Amino acid sequence: MNIILEFLRSKQSAAIIAVLFALALIVGVFSAGIAVGYRKARFSYAWGENYDRNFGGPRHGIFGMREGAQFTDAHGTFGQIIQIDPRSSSRLDTIRITIKGRDNIEKILLVDHATSIQRMRVAVQPEDLAVDDSIIAIGEPNEFGQIVAKFIRVMPPMPILRP
């Protein structure tokens, strides 16, 4: 028993515990990175596989369309509303919004009454959104390459600058 207590009080045991803690931390961070990367890759894959269903694109896929591109953003988007279709979803209370985002990439947002929507500091309803509104949306990806919106902020219109 004394040998065990002496070992636990020694500098060697402190070093061993510190090394084990550091290894556990490294494994945890690595595992989190793998989980995030997997989720982003799964969304990008689903987005590409479902492009024709979401946007009416080519029936044989979009091979080569995004040459050299990185993973598309899975948990949100920003851009301009180009289409609002309240009857296109399988759920009757869901509105399907098409956004022209960064690099002219289209994204599909699914919006329902549980989605929090803010125009400046005023809460608005999904029906108050309009084509050409600039928005920032945050949500969760689904298996069809769409974003189920949890929060949308409607940005003020950009001023037109004249020379």
mmCIF file of the C-alpha atoms, coordinates in Angstrom:
data_MODEL
# 
_entry.id   MODEL 
# 
loop_
_atom_site.group_PDB 
_atom_site.id 
_atom_site.type_symbol 
_atom_site.label_atom_id 
_atom_site.label_alt_id 
_atom_site.label_comp_id 
_atom_site.label_asym_id 
_atom_site.label_entity_id 
_atom_site.label_seq_id 
_atom_site.pdbx_PDB_ins_code 
_atom_site.Cartn_x 
_atom_site.Cartn_y 
_atom_site.Cartn_z 
_atom_site.occupancy 
_atom_site.B_iso_or_equiv 
_atom_site.pdbx_formal_charge 
_atom_site.auth_seq_id 
_atom_site.auth_comp_id 
_atom_site.auth_asym_id 
_atom_site.auth_atom_id 
_atom_site.pdbx_PDB_model_num 
ATOM 1   C CA . MET A 1 1   ? 0.000   0.000  0.000   1.00 0.00 ? 1   MET A CA 1 
ATOM 2   C CA . ASN A 1 2   ? 2.882   2.346  0.841   1.00 0.00 ? 2   ASN A CA 1 
ATOM 3   C CA . ILE A 1 3   ? 4.451   1.722  -2.554  1.00 0.00 ? 3   ILE A CA 1 
ATOM 4   C CA . ILE A 1 4   ? 1.259   2.813  -4.306  1.00 0.00 ? 4   ILE A CA 1 
ATOM 5   C CA . LEU A 1 5   ? 0.942   5.968  -2.192  1.00 0.00 ? 5   LEU A CA 1 
ATOM 6   C CA . GLU A 1 6   ? 4.585   6.846  -2.777  1.00 0.00 ? 6   GLU A CA 1 
ATOM 7   C CA . PHE A 1 7   ? 4.140   6.396  -6.522  1.00 0.00 ? 7   PHE A CA 1 
ATOM 8   C CA . LEU A 1 8   ? 0.991   8.555  -6.608  1.00 0.00 ? 8   LEU A CA 1 
ATOM 9   C CA . ARG A 1 9   ? 2.808   11.351 -4.772  1.00 0.00 ? 9   ARG A CA 1 
ATOM 10  C CA . SER A 1 10  ? 5.864   11.199 -7.029  1.00 0.00 ? 10  SER A CA 1 
ATOM 11  C CA . LYS A 1 11  ? 6.634   13.503 -9.951  1.00 0.00 ? 11  LYS A CA 1 
ATOM 12  C CA . GLN A 1 12  ? 6.531   10.508 -12.278 1.00 0.00 ? 12  GLN A CA 1 
ATOM 13  C CA . SER A 1 13  ? 2.857   9.882  -11.561 1.00 0.00 ? 13  SER A CA 1 
ATOM 14  C CA . ALA A 1 14  ? 2.040   13.558 -12.129 1.00 0.00 ? 14  ALA A CA 1 
ATOM 15  C CA . ALA A 1 15  ? 3.844   13.420 -15.476 1.00 0.00 ? 15  ALA A CA 1 
ATOM 16  C CA . ILE A 1 16  ? 2.048   10.219 -16.475 1.00 0.00 ? 16  ILE A CA 1 
ATOM 17  C CA . ILE A 1 17  ? -1.344  11.706 -15.557 1.00 0.00 ? 17  ILE A CA 1 
ATOM 18  C CA . ALA A 1 18  ? -0.550  14.904 -17.499 1.00 0.00 ? 18  ALA A CA 1 
ATOM 19  C CA . VAL A 1 19  ? 0.478   12.901 -20.580 1.00 0.00 ? 19  VAL A CA 1 
ATOM 20  C CA . LEU A 1 20  ? -2.669  10.755 -20.391 1.00 0.00 ? 20  LEU A CA 1 
ATOM 21  C CA . PHE A 1 21  ? -4.831  13.872 -20.023 1.00 0.00 ? 21  PHE A CA 1 
ATOM 22  C CA . ALA A 1 22  ? -3.101  15.502 -23.014 1.00 0.00 ? 22  ALA A CA 1 
ATOM 23  C CA . LEU A 1 23  ? -3.606  12.369 -25.123 1.00 0.00 ? 23  LEU A CA 1 
ATOM 24  C CA . ALA A 1 24  ? -7.288  12.231 -24.164 1.00 0.00 ? 24  ALA A CA 1 
ATOM 25  C CA . LEU A 1 25  ? -7.664  15.902 -25.105 1.00 0.00 ? 25  LEU A CA 1 
ATOM 26  C CA . ILE A 1 26  ? -5.954  15.369 -28.468 1.00 0.00 ? 26  ILE A CA 1 
ATOM 27  C CA . VAL A 1 27  ? -8.160  12.360 -29.232 1.00 0.00 ? 27  VAL A CA 1 
ATOM 28  C CA . GLY A 1 28  ? -11.268 14.373 -28.275 1.00 0.00 ? 28  GLY A CA 1 
ATOM 29  C CA . VAL A 1 29  ? -10.353 17.311 -30.514 1.00 0.00 ? 29  VAL A CA 1 
ATOM 30  C CA . PHE A 1 30  ? -9.479  14.962 -33.372 1.00 0.00 ? 30  PHE A CA 1 
ATOM 31  C CA . SER A 1 31  ? -12.814 13.140 -32.981 1.00 0.00 ? 31  SER A CA 1 
ATOM 32  C CA . ALA A 1 32  ? -14.709 16.441 -33.005 1.00 0.00 ? 32  ALA A CA 1 
ATOM 33  C CA . GLY A 1 33  ? -12.890 17.455 -36.194 1.00 0.00 ? 33  GLY A CA 1 
ATOM 34  C CA . ILE A 1 34  ? -13.790 14.169 -37.842 1.00 0.00 ? 34  ILE A CA 1 
ATOM 35  C CA . ALA A 1 35  ? -17.457 14.587 -36.843 1.00 0.00 ? 35  ALA A CA 1 
ATOM 36  C CA . VAL A 1 36  ? -17.643 18.135 -38.226 1.00 0.00 ? 36  VAL A CA 1 
ATOM 37  C CA . GLY A 1 37  ? -15.855 17.151 -41.426 1.00 0.00 ? 37  GLY A CA 1 
ATOM 38  C CA . TYR A 1 38  ? -18.132 14.167 -41.911 1.00 0.00 ? 38  TYR A CA 1 
ATOM 39  C CA . ARG A 1 39  ? -21.230 16.328 -41.488 1.00 0.00 ? 39  ARG A CA 1 
ATOM 40  C CA . LYS A 1 40  ? -19.964 18.930 -43.982 1.00 0.00 ? 40  LYS A CA 1 
ATOM 41  C CA . ALA A 1 41  ? -19.007 16.241 -46.488 1.00 0.00 ? 41  ALA A CA 1 
ATOM 42  C CA . ARG A 1 42  ? -22.380 14.507 -46.113 1.00 0.00 ? 42  ARG A CA 1 
ATOM 43  C CA . PHE A 1 43  ? -24.239 17.784 -46.719 1.00 0.00 ? 43  PHE A CA 1 
ATOM 44  C CA . SER A 1 44  ? -22.115 18.674 -49.761 1.00 0.00 ? 44  SER A CA 1 
ATOM 45  C CA . TYR A 1 45  ? -22.646 15.196 -51.177 1.00 0.00 ? 45  TYR A CA 1 
ATOM 46  C CA . ALA A 1 46  ? -26.407 15.382 -50.594 1.00 0.00 ? 46  ALA A CA 1 
ATOM 47  C CA . TRP A 1 47  ? -26.517 18.877 -52.100 1.00 0.00 ? 47  TRP A CA 1 
ATOM 48  C CA . GLY A 1 48  ? -24.855 17.624 -55.282 1.00 0.00 ? 48  GLY A CA 1 
ATOM 49  C CA . GLU A 1 49  ? -26.867 14.419 -55.469 1.00 0.00 ? 49  GLU A CA 1 
ATOM 50  C CA . ASN A 1 50  ? -30.170 16.272 -55.025 1.00 0.00 ? 50  ASN A CA 1 
ATOM 51  C CA . TYR A 1 51  ? -29.362 19.308 -57.197 1.00 0.00 ? 51  TYR A CA 1 
ATOM 52  C CA . ASP A 1 52  ? -31.730 18.221 -59.958 1.00 0.00 ? 52  ASP A CA 1 
ATOM 53  C CA . ARG A 1 53  ? -34.578 17.673 -57.469 1.00 0.00 ? 53  ARG A CA 1 
ATOM 54  C CA . ASN A 1 54  ? -33.980 20.971 -55.670 1.00 0.00 ? 54  ASN A CA 1 
ATOM 55  C CA . PHE A 1 55  ? -33.416 23.199 -58.696 1.00 0.00 ? 55  PHE A CA 1 
ATOM 56  C CA . GLY A 1 56  ? -34.699 21.289 -61.719 1.00 0.00 ? 56  GLY A CA 1 
ATOM 57  C CA . GLY A 1 57  ? -31.163 20.936 -63.046 1.00 0.00 ? 57  GLY A CA 1 
ATOM 58  C CA . PRO A 1 58  ? -29.755 18.332 -65.409 1.00 0.00 ? 58  PRO A CA 1 
ATOM 59  C CA . ARG A 1 59  ? -31.106 14.819 -64.914 1.00 0.00 ? 59  ARG A CA 1 
ATOM 60  C CA . HIS A 1 60  ? -27.648 13.234 -65.008 1.00 0.00 ? 60  HIS A CA 1 
ATOM 61  C CA . GLY A 1 61  ? -26.161 15.302 -62.212 1.00 0.00 ? 61  GLY A CA 1 
ATOM 62  C CA . ILE A 1 62  ? -23.831 18.259 -62.227 1.00 0.00 ? 62  ILE A CA 1 
ATOM 63  C CA . PHE A 1 63  ? -20.474 16.591 -62.826 1.00 0.00 ? 63  PHE A CA 1 
ATOM 64  C CA . GLY A 1 64  ? -17.803 19.253 -63.194 1.00 0.00 ? 64  GLY A CA 1 
ATOM 65  C CA . MET A 1 65  ? -20.059 22.170 -62.245 1.00 0.00 ? 65  MET A CA 1 
ATOM 66  C CA . ARG A 1 66  ? -18.149 23.205 -59.133 1.00 0.00 ? 66  ARG A CA 1 
ATOM 67  C CA . GLU A 1 67  ? -14.649 22.410 -60.288 1.00 0.00 ? 67  GLU A CA 1 
ATOM 68  C CA . GLY A 1 68  ? -12.108 23.116 -57.560 1.00 0.00 ? 68  GLY A CA 1 
ATOM 69  C CA . ALA A 1 69  ? -14.750 24.266 -55.065 1.00 0.00 ? 69  ALA A CA 1 
ATOM 70  C CA . GLN A 1 70  ? -14.654 23.547 -51.346 1.00 0.00 ? 70  GLN A CA 1 
ATOM 71  C CA . PHE A 1 71  ? -17.501 22.119 -49.292 1.00 0.00 ? 71  PHE A CA 1 
ATOM 72  C CA . THR A 1 72  ? -20.649 24.203 -49.468 1.00 0.00 ? 72  THR A CA 1 
ATOM 73  C CA . ASP A 1 73  ? -21.886 25.789 -46.220 1.00 0.00 ? 73  ASP A CA 1 
ATOM 74  C CA . ALA A 1 74  ? -24.181 23.303 -44.502 1.00 0.00 ? 74  ALA A CA 1 
ATOM 75  C CA . HIS A 1 75  ? -25.510 25.255 -41.522 1.00 0.00 ? 75  HIS A CA 1 
ATOM 76  C CA . GLY A 1 76  ? -26.510 28.513 -43.103 1.00 0.00 ? 76  GLY A CA 1 
ATOM 77  C CA . THR A 1 77  ? -26.322 30.877 -46.004 1.00 0.00 ? 77  THR A CA 1 
ATOM 78  C CA . PHE A 1 78  ? -26.622 34.498 -46.929 1.00 0.00 ? 78  PHE A CA 1 
ATOM 79  C CA . GLY A 1 79  ? -27.854 36.056 -50.114 1.00 0.00 ? 79  GLY A CA 1 
ATOM 80  C CA . GLN A 1 80  ? -30.869 37.238 -52.017 1.00 0.00 ? 80  GLN A CA 1 
ATOM 81  C CA . ILE A 1 81  ? -34.245 35.482 -52.160 1.00 0.00 ? 81  ILE A CA 1 
ATOM 82  C CA . ILE A 1 82  ? -34.920 34.519 -55.779 1.00 0.00 ? 82  ILE A CA 1 
ATOM 83  C CA . GLN A 1 83  ? -37.994 32.318 -55.304 1.00 0.00 ? 83  GLN A CA 1 
ATOM 84  C CA . ILE A 1 84  ? -40.598 31.571 -52.638 1.00 0.00 ? 84  ILE A CA 1 
ATOM 85  C CA . ASP A 1 85  ? -42.724 28.454 -53.067 1.00 0.00 ? 85  ASP A CA 1 
ATOM 86  C CA . PRO A 1 86  ? -45.148 27.758 -50.186 1.00 0.00 ? 86  PRO A CA 1 
ATOM 87  C CA . ARG A 1 87  ? -46.636 24.594 -51.734 1.00 0.00 ? 87  ARG A CA 1 
ATOM 88  C CA . SER A 1 88  ? -43.533 22.657 -52.775 1.00 0.00 ? 88  SER A CA 1 
ATOM 89  C CA . SER A 1 89  ? -42.765 20.896 -49.504 1.00 0.00 ? 89  SER A CA 1 
ATOM 90  C CA . SER A 1 90  ? -44.225 17.643 -48.255 1.00 0.00 ? 90  SER A CA 1 
ATOM 91  C CA . ARG A 1 91  ? -45.129 19.430 -45.004 1.00 0.00 ? 91  ARG A CA 1 
ATOM 92  C CA . LEU A 1 92  ? -48.023 21.826 -45.541 1.00 0.00 ? 92  LEU A CA 1 
ATOM 93  C CA . ASP A 1 93  ? -46.739 24.405 -43.053 1.00 0.00 ? 93  ASP A CA 1 
ATOM 94  C CA . THR A 1 94  ? -43.294 24.630 -44.671 1.00 0.00 ? 94  THR A CA 1 
ATOM 95  C CA . ILE A 1 95  ? -42.267 27.304 -47.153 1.00 0.00 ? 95  ILE A CA 1 
ATOM 96  C CA . ARG A 1 96  ? -39.442 26.525 -49.590 1.00 0.00 ? 96  ARG A CA 1 
ATOM 97  C CA . ILE A 1 97  ? -37.215 29.525 -50.327 1.00 0.00 ? 97  ILE A CA 1 
ATOM 98  C CA . THR A 1 98  ? -34.478 29.568 -52.965 1.00 0.00 ? 98  THR A CA 1 
ATOM 99  C CA . ILE A 1 99  ? -31.506 31.800 -52.141 1.00 0.00 ? 99  ILE A CA 1 
ATOM 100 C CA . LYS A 1 100 ? -28.848 33.040 -54.563 1.00 0.00 ? 100 LYS A CA 1 
ATOM 101 C CA . GLY A 1 101 ? -25.847 32.843 -52.289 1.00 0.00 ? 101 GLY A CA 1 
ATOM 102 C CA . ARG A 1 102 ? -22.126 33.306 -52.457 1.00 0.00 ? 102 ARG A CA 1 
ATOM 103 C CA . ASP A 1 103 ? -20.589 32.668 -55.902 1.00 0.00 ? 103 ASP A CA 1 
ATOM 104 C CA . ASN A 1 104 ? -24.130 32.472 -57.365 1.00 0.00 ? 104 ASN A CA 1 
ATOM 105 C CA . ILE A 1 105 ? -24.746 29.073 -55.733 1.00 0.00 ? 105 ILE A CA 1 
ATOM 106 C CA . GLU A 1 106 ? -28.428 28.341 -55.124 1.00 0.00 ? 106 GLU A CA 1 
ATOM 107 C CA . LYS A 1 107 ? -29.511 27.077 -51.717 1.00 0.00 ? 107 LYS A CA 1 
ATOM 108 C CA . ILE A 1 108 ? -32.910 25.805 -50.620 1.00 0.00 ? 108 ILE A CA 1 
ATOM 109 C CA . LEU A 1 109 ? -34.206 26.961 -47.225 1.00 0.00 ? 109 LEU A CA 1 
ATOM 110 C CA . LEU A 1 110 ? -37.158 25.260 -45.563 1.00 0.00 ? 110 LEU A CA 1 
ATOM 111 C CA . VAL A 1 111 ? -38.999 27.743 -43.349 1.00 0.00 ? 111 VAL A CA 1 
ATOM 112 C CA . ASP A 1 112 ? -41.937 27.136 -41.028 1.00 0.00 ? 112 ASP A CA 1 
ATOM 113 C CA . HIS A 1 113 ? -43.644 29.011 -38.187 1.00 0.00 ? 113 HIS A CA 1 
ATOM 114 C CA . ALA A 1 114 ? -41.050 27.710 -35.698 1.00 0.00 ? 114 ALA A CA 1 
ATOM 115 C CA . THR A 1 115 ? -38.348 29.610 -37.611 1.00 0.00 ? 115 THR A CA 1 
ATOM 116 C CA . SER A 1 116 ? -37.393 32.858 -35.867 1.00 0.00 ? 116 SER A CA 1 
ATOM 117 C CA . ILE A 1 117 ? -37.349 35.690 -38.428 1.00 0.00 ? 117 ILE A CA 1 
ATOM 118 C CA . GLN A 1 118 ? -36.108 39.199 -37.618 1.00 0.00 ? 118 GLN A CA 1 
ATOM 119 C CA . ARG A 1 119 ? -36.313 42.340 -39.779 1.00 0.00 ? 119 ARG A CA 1 
ATOM 120 C CA . MET A 1 120 ? -34.105 44.792 -37.905 1.00 0.00 ? 120 MET A CA 1 
ATOM 121 C CA . ARG A 1 121 ? -35.423 44.327 -34.334 1.00 0.00 ? 121 ARG A CA 1 
ATOM 122 C CA . VAL A 1 122 ? -38.961 43.348 -35.310 1.00 0.00 ? 122 VAL A CA 1 
ATOM 123 C CA . ALA A 1 123 ? -40.116 39.732 -35.459 1.00 0.00 ? 123 ALA A CA 1 
ATOM 124 C CA . VAL A 1 124 ? -41.879 38.896 -38.730 1.00 0.00 ? 124 VAL A CA 1 
ATOM 125 C CA . GLN A 1 125 ? -43.698 35.864 -40.129 1.00 0.00 ? 125 GLN A CA 1 
ATOM 126 C CA . PRO A 1 126 ? -42.509 33.676 -43.027 1.00 0.00 ? 126 PRO A CA 1 
ATOM 127 C CA . GLU A 1 127 ? -45.255 35.161 -45.206 1.00 0.00 ? 127 GLU A CA 1 
ATOM 128 C CA . ASP A 1 128 ? -43.600 38.602 -44.817 1.00 0.00 ? 128 ASP A CA 1 
ATOM 129 C CA . LEU A 1 129 ? -40.512 37.483 -46.747 1.00 0.00 ? 129 LEU A CA 1 
ATOM 130 C CA . ALA A 1 130 ? -40.367 38.637 -50.368 1.00 0.00 ? 130 ALA A CA 1 
ATOM 131 C CA . VAL A 1 131 ? -38.350 37.999 -53.503 1.00 0.00 ? 131 VAL A CA 1 
ATOM 132 C CA . ASP A 1 132 ? -35.214 40.224 -53.629 1.00 0.00 ? 132 ASP A CA 1 
ATOM 133 C CA . ASP A 1 133 ? -34.957 40.431 -49.813 1.00 0.00 ? 133 ASP A CA 1 
ATOM 134 C CA . SER A 1 134 ? -31.372 39.997 -48.623 1.00 0.00 ? 134 SER A CA 1 
ATOM 135 C CA . ILE A 1 135 ? -31.197 37.508 -45.763 1.00 0.00 ? 135 ILE A CA 1 
ATOM 136 C CA . ILE A 1 136 ? -28.828 35.656 -43.485 1.00 0.00 ? 136 ILE A CA 1 
ATOM 137 C CA . ALA A 1 137 ? -30.104 32.204 -42.481 1.00 0.00 ? 137 ALA A CA 1 
ATOM 138 C CA . ILE A 1 138 ? -28.866 29.716 -39.886 1.00 0.00 ? 138 ILE A CA 1 
ATOM 139 C CA . GLY A 1 139 ? -30.191 26.180 -39.575 1.00 0.00 ? 139 GLY A CA 1 
ATOM 140 C CA . GLU A 1 140 ? -29.603 22.447 -39.855 1.00 0.00 ? 140 GLU A CA 1 
ATOM 141 C CA . PRO A 1 141 ? -28.894 20.504 -43.032 1.00 0.00 ? 141 PRO A CA 1 
ATOM 142 C CA . ASN A 1 142 ? -31.234 17.701 -44.046 1.00 0.00 ? 142 ASN A CA 1 
ATOM 143 C CA . GLU A 1 143 ? -30.581 14.577 -46.108 1.00 0.00 ? 143 GLU A CA 1 
ATOM 144 C CA . PHE A 1 144 ? -31.787 16.263 -49.325 1.00 0.00 ? 144 PHE A CA 1 
ATOM 145 C CA . GLY A 1 145 ? -29.135 18.994 -49.393 1.00 0.00 ? 145 GLY A CA 1 
ATOM 146 C CA . GLN A 1 146 ? -31.521 21.632 -48.037 1.00 0.00 ? 146 GLN A CA 1 
ATOM 147 C CA . ILE A 1 147 ? -31.208 23.838 -44.962 1.00 0.00 ? 147 ILE A CA 1 
ATOM 148 C CA . VAL A 1 148 ? -33.992 23.680 -42.369 1.00 0.00 ? 148 VAL A CA 1 
ATOM 149 C CA . ALA A 1 149 ? -33.920 27.294 -41.184 1.00 0.00 ? 149 ALA A CA 1 
ATOM 150 C CA . LYS A 1 150 ? -33.919 27.990 -37.446 1.00 0.00 ? 150 LYS A CA 1 
ATOM 151 C CA . PHE A 1 151 ? -33.152 31.733 -37.624 1.00 0.00 ? 151 PHE A CA 1 
ATOM 152 C CA . ILE A 1 152 ? -33.374 34.264 -40.458 1.00 0.00 ? 152 ILE A CA 1 
ATOM 153 C CA . ARG A 1 153 ? -32.316 37.901 -40.349 1.00 0.00 ? 153 ARG A CA 1 
ATOM 154 C CA . VAL A 1 154 ? -33.683 40.122 -43.119 1.00 0.00 ? 154 VAL A CA 1 
ATOM 155 C CA . MET A 1 155 ? -31.076 42.729 -43.987 1.00 0.00 ? 155 MET A CA 1 
ATOM 156 C CA . PRO A 1 156 ? -31.952 46.298 -44.978 1.00 0.00 ? 156 PRO A CA 1 
ATOM 157 C CA . PRO A 1 157 ? -31.823 46.985 -48.724 1.00 0.00 ? 157 PRO A CA 1 
ATOM 158 C CA . MET A 1 158 ? -28.472 48.146 -50.042 1.00 0.00 ? 158 MET A CA 1 
ATOM 159 C CA . PRO A 1 159 ? -28.431 51.819 -51.064 1.00 0.00 ? 159 PRO A CA 1 
ATOM 160 C CA . ILE A 1 160 ? -27.982 52.533 -54.752 1.00 0.00 ? 160 ILE A CA 1 
ATOM 161 C CA . LEU A 1 161 ? -24.842 54.572 -55.261 1.00 0.00 ? 161 LEU A CA 1 
ATOM 162 C CA . ARG A 1 162 ? -24.805 56.798 -58.308 1.00 0.00 ? 162 ARG A CA 1 
ATOM 163 C CA . PRO A 1 163 ? -21.580 58.161 -59.794 1.00 0.00 ? 163 PRO A CA 1 
# 
